[in-house]
CSV table of C-alpha atoms and ligand atoms in Angstrom, one decimal:
chain,number,residue,atom,x,y,z
A,72,MET,CA,0.0,-0.3,0.0
A,73,THR,CA,1.4,3.4,-1.1
A,74,ILE,CA,-0.1,7.1,-0.4
A,75,LEU,CA,1.2,9.9,-2.3
A,76,ILE,CA,1.4,13.6,-1.0
A,77,THR,CA,2.5,16.7,-2.3
A,78,GLY,CA,3.8,19.7,-0.5
A,79,GLY,CA,5.5,17.1,2.4
A,80,ALA,CA,8.4,19.4,2.8
A,81,GLY,CA,6.5,22.4,4.0
A,82,PHE,CA,5.4,22.9,7.9
A,83,ILE,CA,2.2,20.9,7.9
A,84,GLY,CA,3.2,18.4,5.3
A,85,ALA,CA,6.4,17.4,7.1
A,86,ASN,CA,4.7,17.0,10.4
A,87,PHE,CA,2.1,14.6,8.5
A,88,VAL,CA,5.0,12.4,7.0
A,89,LEU,CA,6.6,11.8,10.6
A,90,ASP,CA,3.3,11.1,12.3
A,91,TRP,CA,2.3,9.0,9.4
A,92,LEU,CA,5.4,7.1,9.2
A,93,ALA,CA,5.5,6.4,13.0
A,94,GLN,CA,2.4,4.8,12.8
A,95,SER,CA,2.4,3.1,9.3
A,96,SER,CA,4.6,0.7,7.3
A,97,GLU,CA,2.9,1.9,4.1
A,98,LEU,CA,5.0,3.8,1.3
A,99,LEU,CA,4.8,7.6,1.1
A,100,ILE,CA,5.6,9.3,-1.7
A,101,ASN,CA,6.4,12.8,-1.0
A,102,LEU,CA,6.1,15.2,-4.2
A,103,ASP,CA,7.3,19.0,-3.2
A,104,LYS,CA,8.9,21.6,-5.3
A,105,LEU,CA,11.0,22.6,-2.6
A,106,THR,CA,10.2,26.6,-2.5
A,107,TYR,CA,11.5,28.6,-0.1
A,108,ALA,CA,9.0,26.9,2.6
A,109,GLY,CA,10.0,23.2,1.7
A,110,ASN,CA,12.7,22.4,4.1
A,111,LEU,CA,13.9,18.5,3.4
A,112,GLU,CA,16.1,19.1,6.6
A,113,THR,CA,12.8,18.7,8.5
A,114,LEU,CA,12.7,15.0,7.2
A,115,SER,CA,16.6,14.5,7.9
A,116,SER,CA,15.5,11.5,10.4
A,117,LEU,CA,14.0,9.6,7.7
A,118,GLN,CA,17.3,9.7,5.1
A,119,ASP,CA,17.7,6.0,5.3
A,120,ASP,CA,14.2,5.3,5.5
A,121,ALA,CA,12.9,3.2,2.4
A,122,ARG,CA,9.1,4.3,3.2
A,123,HIS,CA,9.9,7.6,2.2
A,124,VAL,CA,10.5,8.4,-1.1
A,125,PHE,CA,11.3,12.3,-2.0
A,126,ALA,CA,10.6,13.3,-5.4
A,127,GLN,CA,11.1,17.0,-6.3
A,128,GLY,CA,8.6,18.5,-8.6
A,129,ASP,CA,5.7,21.0,-9.4
A,130,ILE,CA,2.1,19.5,-8.9
A,131,ALA,CA,1.7,21.5,-12.1
A,132,ASP,CA,4.0,19.3,-14.2
A,133,THR,CA,1.0,16.7,-15.3
A,134,GLU,CA,3.6,14.4,-16.9
A,135,LEU,CA,6.0,14.0,-13.8
A,136,VAL,CA,2.8,13.4,-11.3
A,137,ALA,CA,1.5,11.1,-14.0
A,138,SER,CA,4.7,9.2,-13.8
A,139,LEU,CA,4.5,8.9,-10.3
A,140,LEU,CA,0.8,7.6,-10.2
A,141,VAL,CA,1.8,5.0,-12.6
A,142,LYS,CA,4.8,4.1,-10.9
A,143,HIS,CA,3.7,3.9,-7.6
A,144,GLN,CA,-0.1,3.2,-7.8
A,145,PRO,CA,-1.0,5.1,-4.4
A,146,ARG,CA,-4.4,4.1,-2.9
A,147,ALA,CA,-4.6,7.9,-2.0
A,148,VAL,CA,-3.4,11.5,-2.9
A,149,ILE,CA,-3.1,14.2,-0.2
A,150,ASN,CA,-2.7,17.6,-1.4
A,151,PHE,CA,-0.9,19.9,1.1
A,152,ALA,CA,1.4,22.1,-1.6
A,153,ALA,CA,0.5,25.5,-2.2
A,154,GLU,CA,1.8,29.0,-1.5
A,155,SER,CA,0.4,29.6,2.0
A,156,HIS,CA,1.8,33.1,3.7
A,157,VAL,CA,-1.1,35.8,3.2
A,158,ASP,CA,1.2,38.6,3.3
A,159,ARG,CA,3.6,37.2,0.4
A,160,SER,CA,0.1,36.8,-1.5
A,161,ILE,CA,-0.4,40.5,-1.0
A,162,HIS,CA,2.8,41.7,-2.1
A,163,SER,CA,3.5,38.9,-5.1
A,164,PRO,CA,-0.4,37.3,-5.8
A,165,GLU,CA,1.1,35.5,-9.2
A,166,ASP,CA,2.9,32.4,-7.4
A,167,PHE,CA,-0.4,31.9,-5.5
A,168,ILE,CA,-2.5,31.8,-8.9
A,169,GLN,CA,-0.2,29.2,-10.3
A,170,THR,CA,0.5,26.8,-7.9
A,171,ASN,CA,-2.8,26.9,-5.9
A,172,ILE,CA,-5.1,27.1,-8.6
A,173,VAL,CA,-3.2,26.3,-11.7
A,174,GLY,CA,-1.6,23.8,-9.8
A,175,THR,CA,-4.4,22.0,-8.3
A,176,PHE,CA,-6.1,22.0,-11.4
A,177,ARG,CA,-3.4,20.0,-13.0
A,178,LEU,CA,-2.8,17.7,-10.2
A,179,LEU,CA,-6.4,16.9,-10.3
A,180,GLU,CA,-6.5,16.5,-14.3
A,181,ALA,CA,-3.4,13.9,-13.7
A,182,VAL,CA,-5.4,12.1,-11.1
A,183,ARG,CA,-8.6,12.0,-13.1
A,184,HIS,CA,-6.6,10.4,-15.9
A,185,HIS,CA,-5.1,7.5,-13.4
A,186,TRP,CA,-8.0,6.8,-11.6
A,187,SER,CA,-10.6,6.7,-14.6
A,188,ALA,CA,-8.5,3.7,-15.8
A,189,LEU,CA,-8.2,2.0,-12.7
A,190,PRO,CA,-9.9,-1.3,-12.3
A,191,ASP,CA,-13.6,-1.2,-10.5
A,192,GLN,CA,-11.8,-2.2,-6.9
A,193,GLY,CA,-9.1,0.2,-7.4
A,194,LYS,CA,-11.2,3.0,-8.2
A,195,ALA,CA,-13.7,2.6,-5.4
A,196,ASP,CA,-10.9,2.5,-2.9
A,197,PHE,CA,-9.2,5.7,-4.1
A,198,ARG,CA,-9.3,9.0,-2.4
A,199,PHE,CA,-7.7,12.7,-3.1
A,200,LEU,CA,-7.5,14.8,-0.2
A,201,HIS,CA,-7.7,18.4,-0.5
A,202,VAL,CA,-6.1,20.2,2.4
A,203,SER,CA,-7.6,24.0,2.5
A,204,THR,CA,-8.0,26.8,5.2
A,205,ASP,CA,-10.6,28.4,7.2
A,206,GLU,CA,-10.0,31.8,5.2
A,207,VAL,CA,-12.0,30.8,2.1
A,208,TYR,CA,-14.9,31.8,4.5
A,209,GLY,CA,-13.8,35.4,5.2
A,210,SER,CA,-13.5,37.2,8.0
A,211,LEU,CA,-16.3,37.2,11.3
A,212,SER,CA,-17.3,40.0,13.3
A,213,ALA,CA,-17.6,39.4,17.1
A,214,GLY,CA,-20.3,37.3,18.1
A,215,GLU,CA,-21.3,35.8,14.8
A,216,PRO,CA,-21.1,32.0,14.9
A,217,ALA,CA,-18.0,29.9,14.0
A,218,PHE,CA,-17.7,29.1,10.3
A,219,THR,CA,-19.5,25.9,9.6
A,220,GLU,CA,-19.3,23.6,6.3
A,221,THR,CA,-22.1,25.4,4.8
A,222,HIS,CA,-21.0,28.9,5.4
A,223,ALA,CA,-20.5,31.0,1.9
A,224,TYR,CA,-16.9,31.5,0.5
A,225,GLU,CA,-16.1,35.0,1.0
A,226,PRO,CA,-12.3,35.0,0.5
A,227,ASN,CA,-10.6,38.3,1.3
A,228,SER,CA,-6.7,37.9,0.3
A,229,PRO,CA,-5.2,36.5,-3.0
A,230,TYR,CA,-4.0,34.0,-0.8
A,231,SER,CA,-7.5,32.8,0.3
A,232,ALA,CA,-9.6,33.5,-3.2
A,233,SER,CA,-6.6,31.0,-4.4
A,234,LYS,CA,-7.6,28.5,-2.0
A,235,ALA,CA,-11.2,29.1,-2.3
A,236,ALA,CA,-10.8,28.7,-6.3
A,237,SER,CA,-9.1,25.2,-5.7
A,238,ASP,CA,-11.6,24.2,-3.2
A,239,HIS,CA,-14.3,24.8,-6.2
A,240,LEU,CA,-12.1,22.7,-8.8
A,241,VAL,CA,-12.0,19.9,-6.2
A,242,ARG,CA,-15.8,19.8,-5.8
A,243,ALA,CA,-16.3,20.0,-9.6
A,244,TYR,CA,-14.2,17.0,-10.2
A,245,HIS,CA,-16.6,14.9,-7.7
A,246,HIS,CA,-19.7,16.3,-9.0
A,247,THR,CA,-18.6,16.3,-12.8
A,248,TYR,CA,-16.4,13.1,-13.1
A,249,GLY,CA,-17.1,11.3,-9.7
A,250,LEU,CA,-13.6,11.6,-8.7
A,251,PRO,CA,-13.6,10.6,-5.1
A,252,VAL,CA,-12.4,13.5,-3.2
A,253,LEU,CA,-12.2,14.9,0.5
A,254,THR,CA,-11.9,18.3,1.5
A,255,THR,CA,-10.6,19.4,5.0
A,256,ASN,CA,-10.9,23.4,6.0
A,257,CYS,CA,-8.7,23.9,8.9
A,258,SER,CA,-8.2,27.1,11.4
A,259,ASN,CA,-4.6,28.4,11.9
A,260,ASN,CA,-1.8,25.6,13.0
A,261,TYR,CA,1.3,25.8,15.3
A,262,GLY,CA,4.0,23.5,16.6
A,263,PRO,CA,7.5,22.2,15.6
A,264,TYR,CA,9.2,23.1,12.1
A,265,HIS,CA,6.8,26.3,11.2
A,266,PHE,CA,8.4,28.5,9.3
A,267,PRO,CA,9.4,31.7,11.1
A,268,GLU,CA,7.3,34.1,8.8
A,269,LYS,CA,4.3,33.1,10.5
A,270,LEU,CA,2.9,34.9,13.6
A,271,ILE,CA,4.3,32.3,16.5
A,272,PRO,CA,7.4,31.3,15.1
A,273,LEU,CA,8.5,34.6,13.9
A,274,MET,CA,7.4,35.9,17.7
A,275,ILE,CA,9.5,33.0,19.3
A,276,VAL,CA,12.7,33.4,17.2
A,277,ASN,CA,12.8,37.2,17.3
A,278,ALA,CA,12.3,37.6,21.0
A,279,LEU,CA,15.0,35.5,21.5
A,280,ALA,CA,17.1,37.3,19.0
A,281,GLY,CA,16.2,40.6,21.0
A,282,LYS,CA,14.3,42.1,17.8
A,283,PRO,CA,11.0,43.6,17.7
A,284,LEU,CA,8.1,41.6,18.3
A,285,PRO,CA,5.7,43.1,15.4
A,286,VAL,CA,2.0,43.2,16.2
A,287,TYR,CA,-0.1,44.3,13.2
A,288,GLY,CA,-2.2,47.1,13.7
A,289,ASP,CA,-4.2,47.0,17.2
A,290,GLY,CA,-3.4,43.4,17.6
A,291,MET,CA,-7.1,42.2,18.4
A,292,GLN,CA,-7.6,39.9,15.3
A,293,VAL,CA,-8.7,36.8,16.4
A,294,ARG,CA,-7.2,33.5,15.0
A,295,ASP,CA,-8.3,29.7,16.3
A,296,TRP,CA,-5.3,27.7,16.9
A,297,LEU,CA,-4.6,24.0,16.4
A,298,TYR,CA,-1.7,22.3,17.4
A,299,VAL,CA,-0.2,20.8,13.8
A,300,LYS,CA,-0.4,17.0,15.4
A,301,ASP,CA,-4.2,17.4,16.0
A,302,HIS,CA,-4.6,18.9,12.2
A,303,CYS,CA,-2.5,15.8,11.0
A,304,SER,CA,-4.7,13.2,13.2
A,305,ALA,CA,-7.7,14.9,11.5
A,306,ILE,CA,-6.7,14.8,8.1
A,307,ARG,CA,-5.9,10.9,8.7
A,308,ARG,CA,-9.0,10.3,10.5
A,309,VAL,CA,-11.0,11.9,7.6
A,310,LEU,CA,-8.8,9.9,4.6
A,311,GLU,CA,-9.9,6.7,6.5
A,312,ALA,CA,-13.5,7.5,7.6
A,313,GLY,CA,-14.9,10.8,5.7
A,314,THR,CA,-17.6,10.6,3.1
A,315,LEU,CA,-16.8,11.2,-0.4
A,316,GLY,CA,-17.5,14.7,-1.8
A,317,GLN,CA,-18.1,16.3,1.8
A,318,THR,CA,-15.8,19.0,3.3
A,319,TYR,CA,-14.8,18.5,7.2
A,320,ASN,CA,-14.0,21.9,9.1
A,321,VAL,CA,-10.9,21.2,11.5
A,322,GLY,CA,-10.4,23.4,14.4
A,323,GLY,CA,-9.0,23.6,18.2
A,324,TRP,CA,-11.9,25.7,19.7
A,325,ASN,CA,-9.3,28.2,20.7
A,326,GLU,CA,-9.8,31.5,19.5
A,327,LYS,CA,-7.5,34.0,20.8
A,328,PRO,CA,-6.4,37.6,19.8
A,329,ASN,CA,-2.9,38.2,18.5
A,330,LEU,CA,-1.7,40.2,21.2
A,331,GLU,CA,-2.9,37.6,23.7
A,332,ILE,CA,-0.4,35.0,21.5
A,333,VAL,CA,2.4,37.2,21.6
A,334,HIS,CA,2.1,37.9,25.4
A,335,THR,CA,1.8,34.0,25.9
A,336,VAL,CA,5.0,33.1,23.8
A,337,CYS,CA,6.5,36.0,25.6
A,338,ALA,CA,5.3,35.0,29.3
A,339,LEU,CA,6.5,31.1,28.3
A,340,LEU,CA,10.3,32.2,27.5
A,341,ASP,CA,10.3,34.5,30.4
A,342,GLU,CA,9.9,31.0,32.3
A,343,LEU,CA,11.8,28.7,30.2
A,344,ARG,CA,14.6,31.2,28.9
A,345,PRO,CA,14.9,34.5,31.1
A,346,LYS,CA,16.8,37.0,29.8
A,347,ALA,CA,20.0,37.7,31.6
A,348,ASP,CA,19.2,41.2,32.5
A,349,GLY,CA,15.6,40.2,34.2
A,350,ARG,CA,14.2,42.4,31.6
A,351,ARG,CA,10.7,41.0,30.3
A,352,TYR,CA,10.1,39.7,26.6
A,353,ALA,CA,7.0,41.3,26.3
A,354,THR,CA,9.1,44.7,26.6
A,355,GLN,CA,9.9,44.0,22.7
A,356,ILE,CA,6.3,43.9,21.4
A,357,THR,CA,5.9,46.9,18.8
A,358,SER,CA,3.1,48.0,16.9
A,359,VAL,CA,3.2,48.1,13.3
A,360,LYS,CA,1.3,48.6,10.0
A,361,ASP,CA,-1.6,46.7,9.8
A,362,ARG,CA,-1.9,43.8,6.6
A,363,PRO,CA,-4.1,45.2,4.1
A,364,GLY,CA,-7.5,43.6,3.9
A,365,HIS,CA,-6.5,42.1,7.4
A,366,ASP,CA,-9.2,39.6,8.2
A,367,ARG,CA,-10.6,40.3,11.7
A,368,ARG,CA,-11.6,37.0,12.9
A,369,TYR,CA,-11.5,33.7,12.2
A,370,ALA,CA,-13.0,30.8,14.2
A,371,ILE,CA,-14.1,27.2,13.0
A,372,ASP,CA,-17.1,25.2,14.2
A,373,ALA,CA,-15.6,21.7,14.5
A,374,SER,CA,-18.6,19.7,15.4
A,375,LYS,CA,-19.2,18.1,12.2
A,376,ILE,CA,-15.7,15.9,12.1
A,377,GLU,CA,-16.4,15.4,15.9
A,378,ARG,CA,-20.0,14.0,15.2
A,379,GLU,CA,-19.6,11.9,12.0
A,380,LEU,CA,-15.5,10.9,12.5
A,381,GLY,CA,-15.1,11.3,16.1
A,382,TRP,CA,-12.2,13.4,16.1
A,383,LYS,CA,-11.4,15.6,18.6
A,384,PRO,CA,-7.9,17.5,19.4
A,385,ALA,CA,-5.6,15.7,21.9
A,386,GLU,CA,-4.0,19.2,23.0
A,387,THR,CA,-5.2,22.4,24.6
A,388,PHE,CA,-3.7,25.6,23.5
A,389,GLU,CA,-1.9,26.0,26.9
A,390,SER,CA,-0.4,22.1,26.5
A,391,GLY,CA,0.5,22.9,22.6
A,392,ILE,CA,2.0,26.2,23.0
A,393,ARG,CA,4.5,25.1,25.7
A,394,LYS,CA,5.4,22.1,23.4
A,395,THR,CA,5.9,24.4,20.5
A,396,VAL,CA,8.2,27.3,22.6
A,397,GLN,CA,10.3,24.1,24.0
A,398,TRP,CA,10.6,22.8,20.6
A,399,TYR,CA,12.1,26.1,19.5
A,400,LEU,CA,14.4,26.6,22.3
A,401,ASP,CA,15.8,22.8,21.7
A,402,HIS,CA,16.1,23.3,17.8
A,403,PRO,CA,18.1,26.4,17.3
A,404,GLU,CA,20.0,24.7,14.6
A,405,TRP,CA,16.9,23.9,12.4
A,406,VAL,CA,16.0,27.8,12.9
A,407,ALA,CA,19.6,29.0,12.3
A,408,HIS,CA,19.8,26.8,9.1
A,409,VAL,CA,16.2,28.6,8.1
A,410,GLN,CA,17.3,32.0,8.7
A,411,SER,CA,20.6,31.5,6.9
A,412,GLY,CA,18.8,29.9,4.1
A,413,ALA,CA,21.3,26.9,4.8
A,414,TYR,CA,18.4,24.6,4.7
A,415,ARG,CA,18.2,25.3,1.0
A,416,GLU,CA,21.8,23.4,0.7
A,417,TRP,CA,20.4,20.5,2.5
A,418,VAL,CA,19.5,18.2,-0.7
A,419,GLN,CA,22.5,18.9,-2.6
A,420,THR,CA,25.1,18.1,0.8
A,421,GLN,CA,23.0,15.3,2.0
A,422,TYR,CA,21.8,13.8,-1.1
A,423,ALA,CA,25.0,14.6,-3.3
A,424,ALA,CA,25.9,10.9,-3.4
A,425,ALA,CA,22.6,9.3,-3.8
B,107,NAD,P1,4.0,25.7,3.7
B,107,NAD,O1,4.3,27.0,2.9
B,107,NAD,O2,4.8,25.3,4.9
B,107,NAD,O3,4.3,24.5,2.9
B,107,NAD,C1,3.8,24.5,1.5
B,107,NAD,C2,4.7,23.5,0.8
B,107,NAD,O4,4.2,22.9,-0.8
B,107,NAD,C3,6.4,23.6,0.6
B,107,NAD,O5,7.2,22.2,1.0
B,107,NAD,C4,6.8,23.8,-0.9
B,107,NAD,O6,7.9,23.7,-1.2
B,107,NAD,C5,5.5,23.4,-1.5
B,107,NAD,N1,4.9,23.7,-2.5
B,107,NAD,C6,4.7,24.9,-2.9
B,107,NAD,N2,4.2,25.0,-4.4
B,107,NAD,C7,4.5,24.0,-4.8
B,107,NAD,C8,4.3,23.1,-6.1
B,107,NAD,N3,3.9,24.1,-7.5
B,107,NAD,N4,4.4,21.8,-6.5
B,107,NAD,C9,4.9,21.2,-5.4
B,107,NAD,N5,5.2,21.5,-4.2
B,107,NAD,C10,5.0,22.8,-4.0
B,107,NAD,O7,2.5,25.4,3.9
B,107,NAD,P2,2.1,24.4,5.1
B,107,NAD,O8,1.8,26.2,6.2
B,107,NAD,O9,2.5,23.5,5.4
B,107,NAD,O10,0.3,24.3,4.8
B,107,NAD,C11,0.3,23.2,3.6
B,107,NAD,C12,-1.1,23.2,3.3
B,107,NAD,O11,-2.5,23.3,4.5
B,107,NAD,C13,-1.4,24.5,2.5
B,107,NAD,O12,-2.5,23.9,1.3
B,107,NAD,C14,-2.4,25.6,3.3
B,107,NAD,O13,-3.1,26.6,2.5
B,107,NAD,C15,-3.2,24.7,4.3
B,107,NAD,N6,-3.4,25.1,5.5
B,107,NAD,C16,-2.5,25.7,6.4
B,107,NAD,C17,-2.6,26.4,7.3
B,107,NAD,C18,-1.6,26.9,8.4
B,107,NAD,O14,-1.8,27.4,9.8
B,107,NAD,N7,-0.5,26.9,8.2
B,107,NAD,C19,-4.1,26.0,8.1
B,107,NAD,C20,-5.0,25.6,6.9
B,107,NAD,C21,-4.5,25.2,6.3
B,108,DAU,O1,-6.6,30.8,8.9
B,108,DAU,C1,-5.5,29.4,8.2
B,108,DAU,C2,-4.5,30.3,7.7
B,108,DAU,O2,-3.8,30.5,8.9
B,108,DAU,C3,-3.4,29.3,6.7
B,108,DAU,O3,-4.5,28.9,5.8
B,108,DAU,C4,-2.3,29.9,6.4
B,108,DAU,O4,-1.9,29.3,5.2
B,108,DAU,C5,-1.6,30.6,7.5
B,108,DAU,O5,-0.1,30.9,6.7
B,108,DAU,C6,-2.4,31.1,8.4
B,108,DAU,O6,-2.7,32.7,7.9
B,108,DAU,P1,-2.6,33.9,9.0
B,108,DAU,O7,-2.7,35.0,8.2
B,108,DAU,O8,-3.9,33.7,10.0
B,108,DAU,O9,-1.4,33.4,9.9
B,108,DAU,P2,0.0,34.4,10.3
B,108,DAU,O10,0.8,33.6,10.9
B,108,DAU,O11,0.6,35.0,9.0
B,108,DAU,O12,-0.8,35.6,10.7
B,108,DAU,C7,-1.5,35.4,12.0
B,108,DAU,C8,-2.2,36.5,12.5
B,108,DAU,O13,-1.0,37.3,13.4
B,108,DAU,C9,-2.8,37.7,11.6
B,108,DAU,O14,-3.9,38.2,11.9
B,108,DAU,C10,-1.7,38.6,11.3
B,108,DAU,C11,-1.2,38.6,12.4
B,108,DAU,N1,0.7,38.8,12.3
B,108,DAU,C12,1.2,38.3,11.3
B,108,DAU,C13,2.6,38.5,11.5
B,108,DAU,C14,3.5,37.7,10.4
B,108,DAU,C15,1.2,39.8,13.0
B,108,DAU,O15,0.1,41.0,13.7
B,108,DAU,N2,2.1,40.3,13.0
B,108,DAU,C16,3.4,39.2,12.2
B,108,DAU,O16,4.4,39.6,11.9
């Protein structure tokens, strides 16, 4: 048995690979383009593990995807690959259109051609799981109920618009061609191996470096936080038992304003790595210009996945954020390589002889 995942060198994809191989003997094919966000150093523990087959390439490369499907005959494809950072999508949206929309379309085409030629049993057993975001639903005002799966799509950034388009394509491939798809829409993840351009890892690494902690606008924007391993377990559960054509919202019931998150990170660092001069990390918090079109609040109603599939997060925010801060303290080398760009040479140095 084999699964093929895309984007498995990124934050969530790599956590998924590590988690999957910790509990399965199935072969895992990992297709990743290795953009700036792809970091094979995260998967260095799998270097000699024959169950992990890495292929560098683009999900928009139909021929490459077709050849991987023919060669490995996976029972499932899980699509993590995307451009994922909202601020980057505001500065340069083109890559988001290319990967998130055109890339997902080409991937779907390759999968559809492969799937339609499978024997009946193979067809029935096959799954295409698309990993998406709560941002497709737009922004909530204070007091509005959390997003359910039937909430209208109202994406507000080039990133969320491109993810919304990809969700629609996935839905259309089920409706039109009968492709056995599943979609998950998850809230903000945090945890180990998170690229320090995103809020939580940025705050940890800047705090430790004595740099300003840049909070956009008034810092009262609300996000709903989920520990990354809980997202991985939700994806496994949906893959295993989800109803074809359905979408499942995934979240941790952890709505928090950004400023509270930053203060929590600072307080944990004060406890775990107190500064020599006795000053508090929170003194580094700085208010900066707001993100254009900044969504005010996201909140996920995760009751469908709990009711229908029995999934619930294992971590509370308090336990997950403590583990996360501790992980960054314990892995200064990973952080240093990401910051210096040295992780990009990992493939050449580690796999040169392969
Ligand atoms: P990430 O940016 O850390 O990783 C993305 C990975 O995809 C990288 O390894 C990159 O090299 C790869 N990639 C990019 N373009 C590619 C292409 N054209 N072909 C093949 N590989 C390509 O992203 P992440 O935070 O791990 O997010 C993974 C998925 O989960 C995305 O689809 C994202 O929209 C979704 N998501 C993320 C969050 C979150 O909080 N991070 C929450 C909900 C959903
Ligand atoms: O909701 C799910 C989404 O969460 C995913 O789909 C995206 O891929 C992921 O990047 C994330 O998007 P956000 O924009 O919510 O995450 P980010 O970490 O960029 O920002 C979180 C909040 O913190 C947001 O309100 C903006 C704010 N922020 C962010 C940064 C990087 C700051 O105030 N300062 C910062 O420096």
